[in-house]
Coordinates of N, CA and C in Angstrom, one line a residue:
X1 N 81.7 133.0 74.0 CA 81.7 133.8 72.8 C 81.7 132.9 71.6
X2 N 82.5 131.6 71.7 CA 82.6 130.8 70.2 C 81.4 130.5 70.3
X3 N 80.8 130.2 71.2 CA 79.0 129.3 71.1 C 78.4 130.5 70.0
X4 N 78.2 131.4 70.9 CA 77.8 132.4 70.0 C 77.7 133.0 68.8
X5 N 78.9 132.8 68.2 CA 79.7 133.5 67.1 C 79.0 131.8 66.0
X6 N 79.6 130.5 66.7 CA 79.2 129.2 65.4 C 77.8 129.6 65.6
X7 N 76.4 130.1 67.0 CA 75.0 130.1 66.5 C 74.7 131.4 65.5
X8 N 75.3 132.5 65.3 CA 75.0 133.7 64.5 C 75.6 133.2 63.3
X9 N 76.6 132.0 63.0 CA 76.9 131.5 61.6 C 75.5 130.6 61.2
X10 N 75.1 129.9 61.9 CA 74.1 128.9 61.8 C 72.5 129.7 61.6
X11 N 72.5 131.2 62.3 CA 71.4 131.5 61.6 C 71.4 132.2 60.3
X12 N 72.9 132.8 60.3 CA 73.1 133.6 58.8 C 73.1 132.3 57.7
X13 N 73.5 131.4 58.1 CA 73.5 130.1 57.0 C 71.7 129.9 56.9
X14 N 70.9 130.1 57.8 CA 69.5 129.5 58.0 C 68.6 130.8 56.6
X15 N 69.1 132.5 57.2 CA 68.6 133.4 56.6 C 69.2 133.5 55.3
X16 N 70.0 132.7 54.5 CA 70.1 132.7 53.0 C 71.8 133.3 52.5
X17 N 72.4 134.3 54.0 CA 73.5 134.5 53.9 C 74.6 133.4 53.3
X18 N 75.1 133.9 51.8 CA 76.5 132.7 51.2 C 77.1 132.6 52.2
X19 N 77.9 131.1 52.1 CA 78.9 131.1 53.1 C 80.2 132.0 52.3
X20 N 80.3 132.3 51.4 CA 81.6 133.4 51.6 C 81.1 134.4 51.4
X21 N 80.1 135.3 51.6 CA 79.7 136.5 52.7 C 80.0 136.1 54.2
X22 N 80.0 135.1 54.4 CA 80.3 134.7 56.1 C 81.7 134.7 56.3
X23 N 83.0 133.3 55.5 CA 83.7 133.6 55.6 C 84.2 134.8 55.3
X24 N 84.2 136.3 54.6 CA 84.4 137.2 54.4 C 84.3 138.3 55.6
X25 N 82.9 138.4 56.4 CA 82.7 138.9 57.4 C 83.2 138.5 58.7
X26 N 83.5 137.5 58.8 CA 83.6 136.5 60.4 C 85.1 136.9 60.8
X27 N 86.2 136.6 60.1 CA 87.3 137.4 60.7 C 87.5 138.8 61.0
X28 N 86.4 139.8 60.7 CA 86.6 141.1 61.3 C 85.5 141.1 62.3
X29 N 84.6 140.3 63.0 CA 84.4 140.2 64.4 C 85.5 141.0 65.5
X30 N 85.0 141.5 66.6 CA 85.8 141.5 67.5 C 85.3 141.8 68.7
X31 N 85.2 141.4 69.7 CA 84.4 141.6 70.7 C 84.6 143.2 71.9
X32 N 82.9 143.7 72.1 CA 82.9 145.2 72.4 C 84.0 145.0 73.7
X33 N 84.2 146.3 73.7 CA 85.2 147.1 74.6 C 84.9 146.0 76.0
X34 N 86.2 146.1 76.6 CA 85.6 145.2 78.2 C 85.3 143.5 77.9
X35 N 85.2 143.4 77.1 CA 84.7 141.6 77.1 C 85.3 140.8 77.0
X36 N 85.7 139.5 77.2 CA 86.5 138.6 76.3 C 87.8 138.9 75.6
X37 N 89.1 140.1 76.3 CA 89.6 140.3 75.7 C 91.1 139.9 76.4
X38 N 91.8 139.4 75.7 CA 93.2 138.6 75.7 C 94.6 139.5 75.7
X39 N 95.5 139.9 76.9 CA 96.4 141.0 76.2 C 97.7 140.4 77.0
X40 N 98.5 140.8 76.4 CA 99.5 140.8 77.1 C 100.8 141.9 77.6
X41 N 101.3 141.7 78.9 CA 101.9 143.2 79.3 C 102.6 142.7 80.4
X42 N 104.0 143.3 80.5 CA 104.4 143.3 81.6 C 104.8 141.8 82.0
X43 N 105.2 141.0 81.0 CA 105.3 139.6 81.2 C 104.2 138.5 81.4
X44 N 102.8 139.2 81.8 CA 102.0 138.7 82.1 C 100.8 138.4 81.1
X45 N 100.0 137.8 80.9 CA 98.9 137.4 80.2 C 97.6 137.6 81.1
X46 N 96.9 139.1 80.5 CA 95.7 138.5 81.0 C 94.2 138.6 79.9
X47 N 93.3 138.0 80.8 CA 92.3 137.9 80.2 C 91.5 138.6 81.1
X48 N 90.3 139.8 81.0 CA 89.9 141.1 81.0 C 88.4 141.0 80.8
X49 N 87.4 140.5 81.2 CA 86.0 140.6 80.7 C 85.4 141.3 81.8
X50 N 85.3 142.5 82.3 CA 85.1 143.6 83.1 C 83.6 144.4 82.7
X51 N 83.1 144.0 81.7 CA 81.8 144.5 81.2 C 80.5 144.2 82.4
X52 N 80.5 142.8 82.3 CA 79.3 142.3 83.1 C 79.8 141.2 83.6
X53 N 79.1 140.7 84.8 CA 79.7 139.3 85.1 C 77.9 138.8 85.9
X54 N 77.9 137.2 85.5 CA 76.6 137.1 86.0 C 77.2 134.5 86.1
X55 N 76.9 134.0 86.8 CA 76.9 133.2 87.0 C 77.8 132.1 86.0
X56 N 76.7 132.2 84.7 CA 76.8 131.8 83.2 C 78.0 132.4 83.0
X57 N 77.8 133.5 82.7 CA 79.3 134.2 81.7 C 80.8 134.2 82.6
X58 N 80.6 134.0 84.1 CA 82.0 133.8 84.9 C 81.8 132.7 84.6
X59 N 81.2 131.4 84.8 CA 81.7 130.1 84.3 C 82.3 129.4 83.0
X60 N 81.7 130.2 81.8 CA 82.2 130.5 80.4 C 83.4 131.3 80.5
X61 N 83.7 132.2 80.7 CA 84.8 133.5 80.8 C 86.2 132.2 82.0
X62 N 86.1 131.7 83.1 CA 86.6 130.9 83.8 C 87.3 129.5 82.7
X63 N 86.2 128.9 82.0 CA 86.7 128.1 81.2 C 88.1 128.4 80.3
X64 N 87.6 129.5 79.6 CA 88.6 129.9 78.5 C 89.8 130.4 79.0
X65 N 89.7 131.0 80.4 CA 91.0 131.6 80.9 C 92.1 130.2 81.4
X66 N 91.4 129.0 81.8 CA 92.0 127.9 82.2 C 93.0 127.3 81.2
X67 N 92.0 127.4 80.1 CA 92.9 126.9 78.9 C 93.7 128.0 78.6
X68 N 93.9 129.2 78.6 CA 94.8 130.0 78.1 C 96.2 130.3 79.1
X69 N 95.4 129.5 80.8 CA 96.7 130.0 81.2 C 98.0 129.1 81.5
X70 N 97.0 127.8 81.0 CA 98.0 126.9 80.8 C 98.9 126.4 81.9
X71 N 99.7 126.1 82.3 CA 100.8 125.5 83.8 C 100.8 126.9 84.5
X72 N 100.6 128.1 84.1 CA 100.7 128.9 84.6 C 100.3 129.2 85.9
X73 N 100.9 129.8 87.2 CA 100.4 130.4 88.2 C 99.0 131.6 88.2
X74 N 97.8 131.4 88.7 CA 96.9 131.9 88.0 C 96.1 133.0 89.4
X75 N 96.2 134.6 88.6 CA 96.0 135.0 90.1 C 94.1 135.2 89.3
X76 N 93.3 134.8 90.4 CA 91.8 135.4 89.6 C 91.5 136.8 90.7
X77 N 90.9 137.8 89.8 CA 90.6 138.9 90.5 C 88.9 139.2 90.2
X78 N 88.4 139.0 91.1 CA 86.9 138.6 90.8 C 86.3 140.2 91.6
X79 N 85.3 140.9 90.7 CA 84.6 141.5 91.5 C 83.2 140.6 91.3
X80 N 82.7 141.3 92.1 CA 81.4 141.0 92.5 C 80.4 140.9 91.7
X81 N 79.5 140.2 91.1 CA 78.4 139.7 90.4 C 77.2 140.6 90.7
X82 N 76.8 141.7 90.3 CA 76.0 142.8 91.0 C 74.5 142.3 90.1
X83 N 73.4 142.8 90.8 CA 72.0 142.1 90.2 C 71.9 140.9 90.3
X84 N 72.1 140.2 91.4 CA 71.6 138.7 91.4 C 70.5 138.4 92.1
X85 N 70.1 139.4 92.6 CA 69.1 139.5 93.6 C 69.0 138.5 95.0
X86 N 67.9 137.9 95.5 CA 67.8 137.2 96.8 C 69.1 135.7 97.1
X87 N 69.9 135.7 95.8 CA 70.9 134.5 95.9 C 72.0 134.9 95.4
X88 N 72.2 136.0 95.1 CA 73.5 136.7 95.1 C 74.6 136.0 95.9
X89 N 74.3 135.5 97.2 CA 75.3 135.0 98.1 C 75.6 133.6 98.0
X90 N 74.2 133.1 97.4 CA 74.7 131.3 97.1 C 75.7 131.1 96.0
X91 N 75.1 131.9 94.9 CA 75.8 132.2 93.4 C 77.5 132.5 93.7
X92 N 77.6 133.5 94.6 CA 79.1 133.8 95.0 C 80.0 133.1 95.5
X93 N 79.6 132.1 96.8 CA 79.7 131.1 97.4 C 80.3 129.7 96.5
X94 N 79.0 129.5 95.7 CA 79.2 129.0 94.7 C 80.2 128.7 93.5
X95 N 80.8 129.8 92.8 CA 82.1 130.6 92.3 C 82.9 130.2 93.3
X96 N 83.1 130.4 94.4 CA 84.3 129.8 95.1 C 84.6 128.7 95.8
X97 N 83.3 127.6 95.2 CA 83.7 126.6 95.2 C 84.0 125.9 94.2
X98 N 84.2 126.7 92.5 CA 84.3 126.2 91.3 C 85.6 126.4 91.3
X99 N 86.2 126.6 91.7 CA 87.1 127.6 91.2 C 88.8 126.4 91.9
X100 N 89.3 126.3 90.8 CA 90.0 125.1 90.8 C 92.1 125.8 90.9
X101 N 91.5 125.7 92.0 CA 92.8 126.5 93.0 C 94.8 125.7 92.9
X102 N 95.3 125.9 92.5 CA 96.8 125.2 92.4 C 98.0 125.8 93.1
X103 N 98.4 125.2 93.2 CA 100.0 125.9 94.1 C 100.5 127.2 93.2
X104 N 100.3 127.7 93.8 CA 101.0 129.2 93.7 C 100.0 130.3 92.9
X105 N 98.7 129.7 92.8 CA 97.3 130.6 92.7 C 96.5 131.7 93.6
X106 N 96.5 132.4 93.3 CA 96.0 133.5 94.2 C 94.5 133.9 94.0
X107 N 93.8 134.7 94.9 CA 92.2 135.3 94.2 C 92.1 136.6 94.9
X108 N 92.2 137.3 94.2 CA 91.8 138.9 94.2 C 90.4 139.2 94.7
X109 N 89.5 138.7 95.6 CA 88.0 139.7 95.8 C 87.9 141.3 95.5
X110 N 86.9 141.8 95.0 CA 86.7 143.2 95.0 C 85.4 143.3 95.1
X111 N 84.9 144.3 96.1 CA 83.4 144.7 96.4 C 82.9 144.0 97.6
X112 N 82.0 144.2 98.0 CA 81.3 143.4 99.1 C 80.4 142.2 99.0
X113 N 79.8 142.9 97.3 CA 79.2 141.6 97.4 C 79.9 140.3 97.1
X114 N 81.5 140.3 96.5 CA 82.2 139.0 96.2 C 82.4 138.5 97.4
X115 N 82.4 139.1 98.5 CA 83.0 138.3 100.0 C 82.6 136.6 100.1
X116 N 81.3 136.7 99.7 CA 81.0 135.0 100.2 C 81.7 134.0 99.2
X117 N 82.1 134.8 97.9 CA 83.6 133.7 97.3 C 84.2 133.3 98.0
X118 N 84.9 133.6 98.9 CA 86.0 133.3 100.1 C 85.3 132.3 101.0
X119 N 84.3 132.2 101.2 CA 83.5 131.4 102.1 C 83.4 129.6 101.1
X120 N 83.2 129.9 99.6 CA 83.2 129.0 99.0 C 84.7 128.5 98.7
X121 N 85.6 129.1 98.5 CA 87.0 128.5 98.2 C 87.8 128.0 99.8
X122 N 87.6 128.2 100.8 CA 87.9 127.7 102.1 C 89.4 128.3 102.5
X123 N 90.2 127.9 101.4 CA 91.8 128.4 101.9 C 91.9 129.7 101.7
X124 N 91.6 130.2 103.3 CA 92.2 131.7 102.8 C 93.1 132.5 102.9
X125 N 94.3 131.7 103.3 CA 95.5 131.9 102.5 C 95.7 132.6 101.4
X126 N 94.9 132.3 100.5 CA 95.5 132.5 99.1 C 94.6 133.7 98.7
X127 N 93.4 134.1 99.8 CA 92.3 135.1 99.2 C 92.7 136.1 100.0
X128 N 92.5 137.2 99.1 CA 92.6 138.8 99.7 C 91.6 139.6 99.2
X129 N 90.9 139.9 99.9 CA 89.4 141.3 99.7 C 89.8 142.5 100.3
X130 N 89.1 143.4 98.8 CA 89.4 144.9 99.1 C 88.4 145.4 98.7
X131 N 88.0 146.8 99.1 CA 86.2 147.1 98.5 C 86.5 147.8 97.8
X132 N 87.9 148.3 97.5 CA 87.9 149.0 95.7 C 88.8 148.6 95.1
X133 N 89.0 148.5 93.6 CA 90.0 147.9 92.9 C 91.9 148.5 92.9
X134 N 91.5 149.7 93.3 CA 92.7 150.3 93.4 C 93.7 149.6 94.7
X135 N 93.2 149.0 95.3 CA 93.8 148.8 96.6 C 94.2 147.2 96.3
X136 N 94.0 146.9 95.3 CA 94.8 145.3 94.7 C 95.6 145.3 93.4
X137 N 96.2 146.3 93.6 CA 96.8 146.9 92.5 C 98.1 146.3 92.6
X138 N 98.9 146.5 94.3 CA 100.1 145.9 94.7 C 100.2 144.4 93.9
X139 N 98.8 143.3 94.7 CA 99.0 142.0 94.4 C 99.2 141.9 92.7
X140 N 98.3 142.6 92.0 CA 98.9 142.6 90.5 C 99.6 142.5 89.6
X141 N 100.4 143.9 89.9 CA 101.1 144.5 89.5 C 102.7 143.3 90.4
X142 N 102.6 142.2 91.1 CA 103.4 142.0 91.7 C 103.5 140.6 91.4
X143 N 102.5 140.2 90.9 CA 102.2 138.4 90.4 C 103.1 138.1 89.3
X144 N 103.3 137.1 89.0 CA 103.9 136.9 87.7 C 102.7 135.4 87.5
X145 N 102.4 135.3 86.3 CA 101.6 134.3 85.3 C 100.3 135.0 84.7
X146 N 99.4 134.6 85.2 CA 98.0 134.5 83.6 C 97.7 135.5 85.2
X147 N 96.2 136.5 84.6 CA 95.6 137.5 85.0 C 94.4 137.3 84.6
X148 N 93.1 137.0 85.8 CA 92.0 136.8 85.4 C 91.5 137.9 85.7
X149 N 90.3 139.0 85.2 CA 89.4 140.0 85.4 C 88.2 139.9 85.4
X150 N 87.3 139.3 85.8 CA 86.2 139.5 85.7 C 85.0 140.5 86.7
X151 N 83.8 140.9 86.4 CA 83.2 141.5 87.6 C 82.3 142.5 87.0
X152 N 81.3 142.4 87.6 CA 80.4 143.8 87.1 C 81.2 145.0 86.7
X153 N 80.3 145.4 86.1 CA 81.2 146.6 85.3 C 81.3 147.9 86.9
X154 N 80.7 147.9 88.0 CA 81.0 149.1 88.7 C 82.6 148.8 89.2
X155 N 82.9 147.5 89.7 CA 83.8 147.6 89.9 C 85.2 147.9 89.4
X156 N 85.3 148.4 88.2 CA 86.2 149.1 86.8 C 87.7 148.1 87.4
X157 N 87.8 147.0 87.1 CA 88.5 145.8 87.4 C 89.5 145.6 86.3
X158 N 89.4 146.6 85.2 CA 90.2 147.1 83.8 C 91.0 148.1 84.5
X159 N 90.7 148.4 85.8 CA 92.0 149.6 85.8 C 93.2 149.0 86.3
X160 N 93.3 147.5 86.7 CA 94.3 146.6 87.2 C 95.5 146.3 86.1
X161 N 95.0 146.6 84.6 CA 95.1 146.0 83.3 C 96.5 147.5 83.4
X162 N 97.7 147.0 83.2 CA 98.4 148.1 82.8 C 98.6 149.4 81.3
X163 N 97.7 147.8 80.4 CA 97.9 148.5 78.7 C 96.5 149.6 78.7
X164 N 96.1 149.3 80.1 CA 94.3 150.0 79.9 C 94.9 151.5 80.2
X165 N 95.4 151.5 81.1 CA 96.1 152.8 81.9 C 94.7 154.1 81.7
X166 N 94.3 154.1 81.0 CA 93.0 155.5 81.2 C 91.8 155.2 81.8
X167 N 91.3 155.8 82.3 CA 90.0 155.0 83.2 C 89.1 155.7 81.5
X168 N 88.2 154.6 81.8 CA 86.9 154.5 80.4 C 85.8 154.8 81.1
X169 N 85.9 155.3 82.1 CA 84.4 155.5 82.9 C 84.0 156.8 83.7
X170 N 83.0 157.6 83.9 CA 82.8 158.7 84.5 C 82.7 158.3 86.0
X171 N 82.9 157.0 86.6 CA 82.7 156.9 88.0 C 83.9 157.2 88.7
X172 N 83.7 157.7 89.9 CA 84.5 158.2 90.7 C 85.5 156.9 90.9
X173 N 86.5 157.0 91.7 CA 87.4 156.0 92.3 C 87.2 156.3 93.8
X174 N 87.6 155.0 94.3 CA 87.3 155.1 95.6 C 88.7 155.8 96.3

């Protein structure tokens, strides 16, 4: 999202936009519902980007949560990367061999298609899959440190989020 945010300064600087119309506008940015967003509750810190999730944006979304969680114990709750088509399972696979695991870290799977994460991170000790999000609610609600969310938006991976408490979506629950 910073990449983003310094390239839409760089073309508003290119289309004639003053820079204090920029400075002026840029602090009331805030990123839509579900994305990129930072909360804290419950002792916990999480970070929440439950809109879309696609190879790129879990490796970007992964970055920022590393630095935010700091020494902290880091549980990741991943749903599944949905529309990846014929490599859906390397891509997932792949994710769980990025994925830079420490003593007392945990990983949440949700959905079917995240299963081959587990295949990529090897210790499965520390991994638990569920095919709906309600049913990793316990491990959540029971972690203490940083809270990672990410996952296609079916898997509603925001209902884990205690400050979310209302579901935002017409889809059923499992």
């Amino acid at each position: 999202m910073a990449r983003n945010v310094a390239l839409a300064v760089l073309a508003a600087c290119e289309l004639g936009v003053s820079v204090q119309e920029i400075s002026e506008r840029l602090p009331q940015y805030r990123p839509s519902a579900l994305r990129g967003k930072r909360l804290q509750g419950r002792g916990r810190t999480y970070f929440v980007d439950c809109y879309n999730a696609n190879p790129a944006s879990m490796a970007d979304a992964l970055s920022f949560f590393h630095r935010l969680a700091g020494a902290k114990p880091r549980l990741y709750v991943i749903g599944g990367m949905e529309e990846l088509g014929n490599d859906s399972e390397r891509f997932h696979r792949e994710l769980g061999q990025s994925l830079p695991l420490r003593s007392g870290d945990r990983v949440v799977l949700v959905g079917e298609s995240a299963r081959p994460v587990q295949d990529g991170i090897g210790n499965l000790e520390r991994v638990d899959f569920f095919n709906c999000v309600e049913e990793g609610r316990p491990l959540v609600d029971e972690f203490e440190g940083a809270v990672f969310l990410k996952g296609s938006r079916e898997h509603r991976l925001e209902m884990l989020v205690p400050t979310a408490g209302e579901d935002h979506s017409n889809e059923p629950q499992c």
